[in-house]
Structure formats: C-alpha cells, structure tokens
Amino acid sequence: MTDFYPKSNKPAQILDMNAFDRDKSKISGAVQRRLNNVGASSVLFYREPIEMVSAKGAWMTAADGSQYLDFYNNVPCIGHCHPAVIEAVSQQLSKLNTNTRYIVAIVDEYLEKLKATFPASLSNVVLTCSGSEANDLAMRLACKSTGGTGFIVTECAYHGNTAFVTQVSPSSLKNETLPNHVIAIPAPSVQNYGADIEQGFTNRVQAAIDELSQRGIKVAALLLDSIFSSDGVFSHPNGFLHSAVEVIHRAGGVYIADEVQPGFARTGENFWGFSAHGVVPDIVTMGKPMGNGFPMAGMVTNPHLLDAYCHDVGYFNTFGGNPVAAAAGLAVLNTLESERLQDNARILGDNLKTRLINIAEQSSIIGEIRGSGLFFGIDIQAQGTHSAELTIQVIDRLREQKILAGAAGKQGSTLKLRPPLCLTQSEADFFIEGFRKVALA
Amino acid sequence: MTDFYPKSNKPAQILDMNAFDRDKSKISGAVQRRLNNVGASSVLFYREPIEMVSAKGAWMTAADGSQYLDFYNNVPCIGHCHPAVIEAVSQQLSKLNTNTRYIVAIVDEYLEKLKATFPASLSNVVLTCSGSEANDLAMRLACKSTGGTGFIVTECAYHGNTAFVTQVSPSSLKNETLPNHVIAIPAPSVQNYGADIEQGFTNRVQAAIDELSQRGIKVAALLLDSIFSSDGVFSHPNGFLHSAVEVIHRAGGVYIADEVQPGFARTGENFWGFSAHGVVPDIVTMGKPMGNGFPMAGMVTNPHLLDAYCHDVGYFNTFGGNPVAAAAGLAVLNTLESERLQDNARILGDNLKTRLINIAEQSSIIGEIRGSGLFFGIDIQAQGTHSAELTIQVIDRLREQKILAGAAGKQGSTLKLRPPLCLTQSEADFFIEGFRKVALA
C-alpha cells in the first residue's frame, strides 16, 4: 500500500518548467542562502531567480527596483495586498482565531455565502488549508462512496502534493511512474481528438474505465481540473465534458471538479469552471485564490458522500475553517462582487484574446491561443513545432518587458497566463505591448 | 494501493472524545446552522457546544458573555490574539504575500532562526500549511531513503488527516482498521511496560520491526509524538526513547519526531520534546503553535533524505513558506524569547504539577499526573479504574468552573491540558481553584 509509485505506466514526458536549476544557473548570494535553508526542495522561477520586496494590485516590485506586471499568479485574484483582505484578516486576528470545535458566527456566514455560489446539491463544505488537502479528502470520499479505487486524470495533471494526490499528478513525477490504479488520458485538445473533442474525450474516458476494469480495479473518480491548466489550458468548446461525466456516472464513479486554478470567477463567463460544461460535479475542490493568499482551501459535496466517509474515519483540520480564514474568504467573495471582477475578467479577457489572436496571425512563434476570461494558454512554436526551450526564452524575454509568465503543457511549450482579476485596461495594454515585442521580434 | 484501510490489525479501542454528538445532544439554532453547512464532518467540543466571540491571552469569551480560561488549545502558544503576531501579519500582508518561487528575504530570515533551534544535522526545512502535510511528506522521505514501507506508531497516535497520514493515526479510525504496513504499539506507560519503560518500549519496537519483517515489509520509520499527546501524555523518565531510536536505526529505519503538539517550548525544560530524550531525529515535523494560529507548519531534515525524495518527485507548496507565514513565525519565535516563555512554561509548569499532585492525593477521581512544562496528562478514575464517562463529566464540570479542557488516552480517560505559555501565576491559581472544586466535589 505504501508502494505509492509502482514502476509502470510512466507518463510520456515530464514537464521542464521555467525553473532555476542549480546545475545550469549561476548562483547569487540570495539564491545560495535559500538553497542552504531548503535544499533540494527549492523551486525557484527563472534561471536567474527574482528577489521580490513588495506588491500591489497587478504589480510586483523586485529588490533592484524593477516593477513587474504579474500575469502568472492566480492566488492574488483580487490583486496583491488588497486592503479588504488586509483589514478583514487584521480585524479578525485581533478578535478571535480558533478552530471549528467551537461555533464562531463568521465561519457559518462564510460557509453560507460560499455555498450560494454552487448548485444546491453541493450543500456540505469541508474547509482545509490547501487544495492538496481538499483533493486528498475528495479522493477518499470517492473511494468510500463508490467502493472503487481507480482514478482517471489527464496526462499532465497536477492536483496537489500529498502522497495520495501525488499519485494522480503525473506532472509531479520526475523519476517515478503512475501507479496501477491511475490512468492518465490525453488532454482534450483538437490535436489529440480531432474536431469532435467531446466524443473523442468521452471515448477515452470509457477506454480508461475499461482498462481499469481489465486490471481488476473499479473506477472511483474522474478527477479533472475544469480548465486543464497544467495540460496547457483547454477551455472550449463549452460543454465538451458533458458526456464524459455521464460515462463516469454510468460506470459507478464520481466526477470531481478541481477548481483550484479556474475557480472564483477567473473564467469570466462563470464563477466556477465546471459551469461552462453544463455539468454538476459530485465533489468540487478549491484553493489558491480563495483567501487571496491567506492559506485556505476547501471541498463541497453531497451530504451522502461525506456521511459515507465520516462514518468510518474521523476528519478534523486544525487550521481549516478558522475565523481568520473565513474573514479572508468573505473579503474575497465580497470584493469579487463589489468590484464586479467576474465581469472584468470576461470583458477584459475577451478583449485580450482578440488582440492576442491578432498578434499570433503576424508571429511565427505564436501558435494557438486558448482560454476563457483571464486565463490564457498560448502555444509557442519554433518552425511550427512545440518548443519548450523557446517557451523558456519567451518567458525570459517577457521578463525583460517586465511581465511575469509561466509555462505548462505536455511539451512545456504553452505559456500559462493568469493576471489578477482587477487588471485594468491600461495594464492589459502594457501586457499587449510587451507581448507584441516578444512575439514579433 | 488505494485500499488504504485493509480490515486487519484493528486498534484495541477507539477514542470517544469530548465531542458533540447529534444523536445524544440537544441541537441549538447555531449548532443546526453549522450542521447544515458542514454535515458529517462537524466536530464540535462539548455535548452543548460553545459559541465563541473573542479571545485574549489565556481567555476566551463566549457569546453569552462567559469568560473561559483556555487550558486546552496549544495553537495560541504565546496567547490568543497576541499583538506581535497581529502586527507582523498585518504589516507583511500589506507589503508582499507570494510563494517561494521568488526569493523574499524575510522567509530566509525565518528559516535561519528556526533552524538555529535544531541540532546542526537538521539543516533543510520544508514549510507547509499543516502538520498533516509535514508528516505526509516526512513519511515519503522515510520510505524513499530507507527503501522500506513499514511504520511503527503508538496505539492512540494522531499524526494528521491526509490519506497517507491517517493510515498511521489509529485514533482517527472509527470503523476502519490499520493497514498491514503499520504496527501500533502500546504507549510508554508503567502500566504497559512496568518500571523500566525504556527497556520495555524498546523491546516492543524491536518486536514490531520483526513482525513487519515477517509480513515481508521493511520498516521505514518509527514515528512518535515526542510527548505521546493523544496516547495520554507520557513524558518521563527523560531519555527513555534513547535505545528505541538506536534499534530503529539498526534496522535501517529512520526516527521521525512529531513535535506538532510538544514543540515550541511547551515542555519547559526544552524547546523541542525530543531533546528530553537525548536523541537527534532524522526528521522533525512541527505545526500547530508555529504561527500562533496562522496556518503554517513544517519539516526539518538531513539534506540527504530530502535529496533522495526530490530526485524522483517534485514537491511544491503554494502557501507553504509564504512571507506572511514567515512574519507570523518570526513573531512567535521572537516573543517566546522576549517574554521568556520557555522559562515560564518550566517554572509555572513545575509549580502547577506539584499542586496537582497534592490535589490528586486528596481526590478519589484523580489518578496519575504526568507531563512536562505546561503540558499535562491527568488520569481520571471511577472506583480506581479508568472512566471515559467520568472524564467527560469532569470536562463539563471544569467548564462550569470556566476552564476549557480536553480528553486523550486509550480509554479516553486522561485530561489533556495545554494552556498558553503566557499563563500568569494568578491564572494558574484560578485553574487550581476550579480544578480542586471538581476533583474534591
């Protein structure tokens, strides 16, 4: 059972992200200090990492005084250092911070406001500290309620960092392979499935169910990031997940929507990514933007799924659902509303997408533009083929233009862009100007 | 592999903690609201749960105006709503909150101050959001570096809430059993091992290694809460773990010290619980009091253990080690120093223990008094035998005396007491007065 990475079913390719590499990069004093403290667990962006000192709105300021437009981090969804979160956290920290073994009114106020964003069937919430903890619990609920142990994910999925969740996160595996009970299927792209993505993807889900069955394993869940972030961002056509969800239900499995990246209004048209597909998940997990950086995450589900698990195993999370997290979460939900940030994500996102497509038509290195709202995947290509190396160069050149970006996708050749939802028109213009220079250089 | 609770090796008895039970308790409007929101995952203290509205220092204030002396929660170690943490968190939230993919100086400042509290061999830190995440990672390091998969824990151990960690947390299992690769051994008490606890406990560790071996499983780790909190608090004699650690090393396993409960100066004589035993762990995990309630936790280890894991699997924690957590953690370390709270824990703890023993000698329901510093385990007995029901009554009567307490131990018959380390002499007197009334009623 603890043999959690049997040597089989190795993912086709491991992502080589935009990371500092101590064997390839020059090591500054600040980087050496970090390496001394955290050793091999260090994961720094850029071949020459950036020391940051402050941030505000969509901008981050480095130690050398440079200001960068943050087009990468989806955590500060309402903007870095938003006063609403600072005030809410400071006030609640001054009043009461304790665990959910006591009743605290603000916690239930938050839970009710959060639940109101979901379909009515998803009426029980468990708050945790991280999306990893949320997915770890969701997977156990799936196993317990279905009697199955098999999971179907996409081939570059990332769902978190616990032992159990790492098993279903092919993108985390460097010299390891997927265990026998996990099947990773190709991302829902035209390249992989042709024009009828829905039919192709659904067929592949059914084939995975059958393959698990041949291995003697009953499927527990289809676990999908609703916008396939680490696979390279696959958002369209709306509704393509519909029949795959029917298929997993027919097989007795549940559908878990991982909203850690697309959730909380980022996709513009919808508050949650799964809504674009006209489906109701059995379990939804959420995290990163939930507290705008305050460590909090959660899971919502049907009561009967939660009952089945809690009947046999106690679950308690010391920090999960504390009143300070509730205050931060409330501030985020209230600000998304009061600043109309979902509308902003939709309107500015559509505008940016049109301009990006225009640039792509003139550029030899920009391929397909995908995404929804303020979540973009942009393929980078050298002589018409995917290029991870060129993608890293593009990220470095965007950095020279004072724009922060990241990479994703099976070939590591997709730019992943997720600016704060408070992005302004002039900041969007700044990005387009910098991006145009890099794309048309 | 996902069959994470095979039906074997069921723990002798499951804890019946001091919890609200919807089948036995009357349900108020506030409790019903909570149940509607979190369903079966609800874990509330007391048969009639308390609604809290504020807290300061060692005191919590309920919605009905009652003030309770918090003798239970080890999270607010420097006191509820301590101004140093509020100020540090508010300031850093206003300045910068991002992840460890960028260099931020305060993060390394904190890491260095934290490392200085450990033996020099433990030079790499991984910061996480929860003690559960820290233990989940520690267990993987143990497996990877030893090639083993077996774990030895104590029979009422609690090490966290992830799938992997729940496997080694017998106290979480209600209608489940321990998996084959986990052996739970009796806690290090005189009742279990006689006067020579060190020899008895060491023999039992060796027997567990042998039993795993007979099952075809190589041992990965001996994973122990340094003060055996949920087993009922077993602190003495100092040094009794010494030869058990030698035995696990001889078998090729590692020793993981779980300091989530005893760590950060609570035991008075030492900053870390393992120090009382004169041993150096291979991995130390920590959590709850680390940020005085800000969600943060971590793991320290030898670089070679971390290298082995990170060579094969990527590990990144979005919220772990963010600069706001670092600011909170620094405020805690600085306040422990400036307010001399380790000294306070030792001096006030010794004083309280003497007075508790004095009360026990006059009481028919108070048995053994155990613990170190401001961490106490007090056995409750009816007619000389352990009584969970009487323990719950004692906890309810202490509540009437405005004192918050909890239960632990195999029979659920040990009071677990962990007041904030900022406890004053007059607060200690208040506790003794209330406790005396309950003990001698």
PDB file of N, CA and C in Angstrom, chain A residues 354-409:
ATOM      1  N   THR A 354      -8.838  38.609 -28.319  1.00  0.00           N
ATOM      2  CA  THR A 354      -8.908  39.119 -29.693  1.00  0.00           C
ATOM      3  C   THR A 354      -7.565  39.703 -30.128  1.00  0.00           C
ATOM      4  N   ARG A 355      -6.966  40.502 -29.246  1.00  0.00           N
ATOM      5  CA  ARG A 355      -5.689  41.123 -29.594  1.00  0.00           C
ATOM      6  C   ARG A 355      -4.565  40.087 -29.672  1.00  0.00           C
ATOM      7  N   LEU A 356      -4.609  39.078 -28.805  1.00  0.00           N
ATOM      8  CA  LEU A 356      -3.595  38.018 -28.849  1.00  0.00           C
ATOM      9  C   LEU A 356      -3.686  37.238 -30.159  1.00  0.00           C
ATOM     10  N   ILE A 357      -4.924  36.962 -30.601  1.00  0.00           N
ATOM     11  CA  ILE A 357      -5.111  36.225 -31.857  1.00  0.00           C
ATOM     12  C   ILE A 357      -4.570  37.048 -33.021  1.00  0.00           C
ATOM     13  N   ASN A 358      -4.794  38.345 -32.947  1.00  0.00           N
ATOM     14  CA  ASN A 358      -4.265  39.260 -33.965  1.00  0.00           C
ATOM     15  C   ASN A 358      -2.734  39.208 -34.016  1.00  0.00           C
ATOM     16  N   ILE A 359      -2.104  39.202 -32.853  1.00  0.00           N
ATOM     17  CA  ILE A 359      -0.635  39.113 -32.811  1.00  0.00           C
ATOM     18  C   ILE A 359      -0.171  37.751 -33.342  1.00  0.00           C
ATOM     19  N   ALA A 360      -0.876  36.695 -32.946  1.00  0.00           N
ATOM     20  CA  ALA A 360      -0.496  35.348 -33.369  1.00  0.00           C
ATOM     21  C   ALA A 360      -0.473  35.227 -34.894  1.00  0.00           C
ATOM     22  N   GLU A 361      -1.438  35.913 -35.529  1.00  0.00           N
ATOM     23  CA  GLU A 361      -1.523  35.837 -37.000  1.00  0.00           C
ATOM     24  C   GLU A 361      -0.291  36.449 -37.673  1.00  0.00           C
ATOM     25  N   GLN A 362       0.371  37.357 -36.950  1.00  0.00           N
ATOM     26  CA  GLN A 362       1.553  38.018 -37.519  1.00  0.00           C
ATOM     27  C   GLN A 362       2.864  37.387 -37.052  1.00  0.00           C
ATOM     28  N   SER A 363       2.783  36.456 -36.101  1.00  0.00           N
ATOM     29  CA  SER A 363       4.010  35.942 -35.477  1.00  0.00           C
ATOM     30  C   SER A 363       4.306  34.512 -35.910  1.00  0.00           C
ATOM     31  N   SER A 364       5.605  34.202 -36.088  1.00  0.00           N
ATOM     32  CA  SER A 364       5.980  32.837 -36.453  1.00  0.00           C
ATOM     33  C   SER A 364       6.108  31.937 -35.233  1.00  0.00           C
ATOM     34  N   ILE A 365       6.197  32.533 -34.022  1.00  0.00           N
ATOM     35  CA  ILE A 365       6.433  31.696 -32.835  1.00  0.00           C
ATOM     36  C   ILE A 365       5.179  31.482 -31.983  1.00  0.00           C
ATOM     37  N   ILE A 366       4.109  32.214 -32.296  1.00  0.00           N
ATOM     38  CA  ILE A 366       2.875  32.073 -31.506  1.00  0.00           C
ATOM     39  C   ILE A 366       1.905  31.150 -32.232  1.00  0.00           C
ATOM     40  N   GLY A 367       1.509  30.085 -31.551  1.00  0.00           N
ATOM     41  CA  GLY A 367       0.537  29.157 -32.133  1.00  0.00           C
ATOM     42  C   GLY A 367      -0.861  29.459 -31.632  1.00  0.00           C
ATOM     43  N   GLU A 368      -1.542  28.392 -31.184  1.00  0.00           N
ATOM     44  CA  GLU A 368      -2.930  28.539 -30.762  1.00  0.00           C
ATOM     45  C   GLU A 368      -3.065  29.376 -29.486  1.00  0.00           C
ATOM     46  N   ILE A 369      -4.130  30.164 -29.439  1.00  0.00           N
ATOM     47  CA  ILE A 369      -4.491  30.936 -28.241  1.00  0.00           C
ATOM     48  C   ILE A 369      -5.733  30.281 -27.649  1.00  0.00           C
ATOM     49  N   ARG A 370      -5.641  29.834 -26.418  1.00  0.00           N
ATOM     50  CA  ARG A 370      -6.811  29.209 -25.776  1.00  0.00           C
ATOM     51  C   ARG A 370      -7.136  29.926 -24.483  1.00  0.00           C
ATOM     52  N   GLY A 371      -8.273  29.570 -23.898  1.00  0.00           N
ATOM     53  CA  GLY A 371      -8.600  30.082 -22.582  1.00  0.00           C
ATOM     54  C   GLY A 371      -9.941  30.746 -22.498  1.00  0.00           C
ATOM     55  N   SER A 372     -10.226  31.201 -21.308  1.00  0.00           N
ATOM     56  CA  SER A 372     -11.523  31.788 -21.012  1.00  0.00           C
ATOM     57  C   SER A 372     -11.323  32.842 -19.937  1.00  0.00           C
ATOM     58  N   GLY A 373     -11.970  34.002 -20.107  1.00  0.00           N
ATOM     59  CA  GLY A 373     -11.790  35.079 -19.139  1.00  0.00           C
ATOM     60  C   GLY A 373     -10.329  35.465 -19.040  1.00  0.00           C
ATOM     61  N   LEU A 374      -9.832  35.614 -17.818  1.00  0.00           N
ATOM     62  CA  LEU A 374      -8.433  35.991 -17.640  1.00  0.00           C
ATOM     63  C   LEU A 374      -7.564  34.761 -17.339  1.00  0.00           C
ATOM     64  N   PHE A 375      -7.750  33.725 -18.142  1.00  0.00           N
ATOM     65  CA  PHE A 375      -6.932  32.512 -18.053  1.00  0.00           C
ATOM     66  C   PHE A 375      -6.580  32.121 -19.483  1.00  0.00           C
ATOM     67  N   PHE A 376      -5.299  32.261 -19.846  1.00  0.00           N
ATOM     68  CA  PHE A 376      -4.874  32.003 -21.225  1.00  0.00           C
ATOM     69  C   PHE A 376      -3.830  30.900 -21.312  1.00  0.00           C
ATOM     70  N   GLY A 377      -3.951  30.093 -22.350  1.00  0.00           N
ATOM     71  CA  GLY A 377      -2.883  29.190 -22.749  1.00  0.00           C
ATOM     72  C   GLY A 377      -2.465  29.573 -24.160  1.00  0.00           C
ATOM     73  N   ILE A 378      -1.166  29.821 -24.358  1.00  0.00           N
ATOM     74  CA  ILE A 378      -0.660  30.270 -25.660  1.00  0.00           C
ATOM     75  C   ILE A 378       0.461  29.340 -26.097  1.00  0.00           C
ATOM     76  N   ASP A 379       0.260  28.629 -27.181  1.00  0.00           N
ATOM     77  CA  ASP A 379       1.296  27.700 -27.650  1.00  0.00           C
ATOM     78  C   ASP A 379       2.461  28.457 -28.286  1.00  0.00           C
ATOM     79  N   ILE A 380       3.659  28.017 -27.944  1.00  0.00           N
ATOM     80  CA  ILE A 380       4.877  28.607 -28.508  1.00  0.00           C
ATOM     81  C   ILE A 380       5.513  27.561 -29.421  1.00  0.00           C
ATOM     82  N   GLN A 381       5.890  27.994 -30.625  1.00  0.00           N
ATOM     83  CA  GLN A 381       6.422  27.020 -31.568  1.00  0.00           C
ATOM     84  C   GLN A 381       7.645  27.569 -32.315  1.00  0.00           C
ATOM     85  N   ALA A 382       8.573  26.667 -32.600  1.00  0.00           N
ATOM     86  CA  ALA A 382       9.748  27.003 -33.415  1.00  0.00           C
ATOM     87  C   ALA A 382       9.617  26.195 -34.704  1.00  0.00           C
ATOM     88  N   GLN A 383       9.629  26.876 -35.823  1.00  0.00           N
ATOM     89  CA  GLN A 383       9.406  26.205 -37.114  1.00  0.00           C
ATOM     90  C   GLN A 383       8.166  25.310 -37.067  1.00  0.00           C
ATOM     91  N   GLY A 384       7.108  25.843 -36.469  1.00  0.00           N
ATOM     92  CA  GLY A 384       5.830  25.133 -36.494  1.00  0.00           C
ATOM     93  C   GLY A 384       5.679  23.986 -35.520  1.00  0.00           C
ATOM     94  N   THR A 385       6.746  23.680 -34.741  1.00  0.00           N
ATOM     95  CA  THR A 385       6.589  22.599 -33.758  1.00  0.00           C
ATOM     96  C   THR A 385       6.784  23.128 -32.336  1.00  0.00           C
ATOM     97  N   HIS A 386       6.131  22.438 -31.397  1.00  0.00           N
ATOM     98  CA  HIS A 386       6.212  22.814 -29.983  1.00  0.00           C
ATOM     99  C   HIS A 386       7.665  22.918 -29.531  1.00  0.00           C
ATOM    100  N   SER A 387       7.971  23.958 -28.746  1.00  0.00           N
ATOM    101  CA  SER A 387       9.337  24.104 -28.277  1.00  0.00           C
ATOM    102  C   SER A 387       9.373  24.606 -26.838  1.00  0.00           C
ATOM    103  N   ALA A 388       9.805  23.702 -25.954  1.00  0.00           N
ATOM    104  CA  ALA A 388       9.941  24.081 -24.546  1.00  0.00           C
ATOM    105  C   ALA A 388      11.056  25.102 -24.375  1.00  0.00           C
ATOM    106  N   GLU A 389      12.160  24.899 -25.115  1.00  0.00           N
ATOM    107  CA  GLU A 389      13.303  25.803 -24.987  1.00  0.00           C
ATOM    108  C   GLU A 389      12.915  27.210 -25.406  1.00  0.00           C
ATOM    109  N   LEU A 390      12.199  27.325 -26.535  1.00  0.00           N
ATOM    110  CA  LEU A 390      11.763  28.642 -26.990  1.00  0.00           C
ATOM    111  C   LEU A 390      10.774  29.258 -25.995  1.00  0.00           C
ATOM    112  N   THR A 391       9.946  28.409 -25.382  1.00  0.00           N
ATOM    113  CA  THR A 391       8.980  28.912 -24.397  1.00  0.00           C
ATOM    114  C   THR A 391       9.711  29.550 -23.214  1.00  0.00           C
ATOM    115  N   ILE A 392      10.782  28.901 -22.762  1.00  0.00           N
ATOM    116  CA  ILE A 392      11.557  29.475 -21.659  1.00  0.00           C
ATOM    117  C   ILE A 392      12.194  30.799 -22.102  1.00  0.00           C
ATOM    118  N   GLN A 393      12.657  30.843 -23.356  1.00  0.00           N
ATOM    119  CA  GLN A 393      13.217  32.105 -23.867  1.00  0.00           C
ATOM    120  C   GLN A 393      12.148  33.191 -23.906  1.00  0.00           C
ATOM    121  N   VAL A 394      10.945  32.819 -24.349  1.00  0.00           N
ATOM    122  CA  VAL A 394       9.844  33.794 -24.392  1.00  0.00           C
ATOM    123  C   VAL A 394       9.545  34.321 -22.985  1.00  0.00           C
ATOM    124  N   ILE A 395       9.548  33.406 -22.016  1.00  0.00           N
ATOM    125  CA  ILE A 395       9.289  33.813 -20.626  1.00  0.00           C
ATOM    126  C   ILE A 395      10.374  34.764 -20.136  1.00  0.00           C
ATOM    127  N   ASP A 396      11.627  34.477 -20.509  1.00  0.00           N
ATOM    128  CA  ASP A 396      12.728  35.374 -20.140  1.00  0.00           C
ATOM    129  C   ASP A 396      12.591  36.732 -20.833  1.00  0.00           C
ATOM    130  N   ARG A 397      12.184  36.715 -22.106  1.00  0.00           N
ATOM    131  CA  ARG A 397      12.029  37.992 -22.828  1.00  0.00           C
ATOM    132  C   ARG A 397      10.834  38.781 -22.285  1.00  0.00           C
ATOM    133  N   LEU A 398       9.789  38.075 -21.905  1.00  0.00           N
ATOM    134  CA  LEU A 398       8.653  38.774 -21.270  1.00  0.00           C
ATOM    135  C   LEU A 398       9.107  39.412 -19.953  1.00  0.00           C
ATOM    136  N   ARG A 399       9.986  38.712 -19.260  1.00  0.00           N
ATOM    137  CA  ARG A 399      10.533  39.283 -18.020  1.00  0.00           C
ATOM    138  C   ARG A 399      11.271  40.594 -18.319  1.00  0.00           C
ATOM    139  N   GLU A 400      12.023  40.608 -19.431  1.00  0.00           N
ATOM    140  CA  GLU A 400      12.700  41.857 -19.827  1.00  0.00           C
ATOM    141  C   GLU A 400      11.684  42.962 -20.098  1.00  0.00           C
ATOM    142  N   GLN A 401      10.494  42.559 -20.559  1.00  0.00           N
ATOM    143  CA  GLN A 401       9.407  43.524 -20.786  1.00  0.00           C
ATOM    144  C   GLN A 401       8.626  43.789 -19.500  1.00  0.00           C
ATOM    145  N   LYS A 402       9.125  43.265 -18.389  1.00  0.00           N
ATOM    146  CA  LYS A 402       8.501  43.466 -17.059  1.00  0.00           C
ATOM    147  C   LYS A 402       7.144  42.779 -16.940  1.00  0.00           C
ATOM    148  N   ILE A 403       7.062  41.600 -17.543  1.00  0.00           N
ATOM    149  CA  ILE A 403       5.834  40.800 -17.459  1.00  0.00           C
ATOM    150  C   ILE A 403       6.196  39.419 -16.919  1.00  0.00           C
ATOM    151  N   LEU A 404       5.480  38.980 -15.879  1.00  0.00           N
ATOM    152  CA  LEU A 404       5.707  37.656 -15.308  1.00  0.00           C
ATOM    153  C   LEU A 404       4.759  36.642 -15.954  1.00  0.00           C
ATOM    154  N   ALA A 405       5.312  35.528 -16.440  1.00  0.00           N
ATOM    155  CA  ALA A 405       4.512  34.492 -17.093  1.00  0.00           C
ATOM    156  C   ALA A 405       5.077  33.130 -16.730  1.00  0.00           C
ATOM    157  N   GLY A 406       4.310  32.073 -16.995  1.00  0.00           N
ATOM    158  CA  GLY A 406       4.769  30.723 -16.695  1.00  0.00           C
ATOM    159  C   GLY A 406       4.486  29.774 -17.843  1.00  0.00           C
ATOM    160  N   ALA A 407       4.935  28.520 -17.692  1.00  0.00           N
ATOM    161  CA  ALA A 407       4.779  27.515 -18.744  1.00  0.00           C
ATOM    162  C   ALA A 407       3.926  26.355 -18.263  1.00  0.00           C
ATOM    163  N   ALA A 408       3.314  25.664 -19.220  1.00  0.00           N
ATOM    164  CA  ALA A 408       2.520  24.468 -18.925  1.00  0.00           C
ATOM    165  C   ALA A 408       2.517  23.579 -20.159  1.00  0.00           C
ATOM    166  N   GLY A 409       1.777  22.487 -20.074  1.00  0.00           N
ATOM    167  CA  GLY A 409       1.595  21.625 -21.241  1.00  0.00           C
ATOM    168  C   GLY A 409       2.547  20.452 -21.301  1.00  0.00           C
TER     169      GLY A 409
END
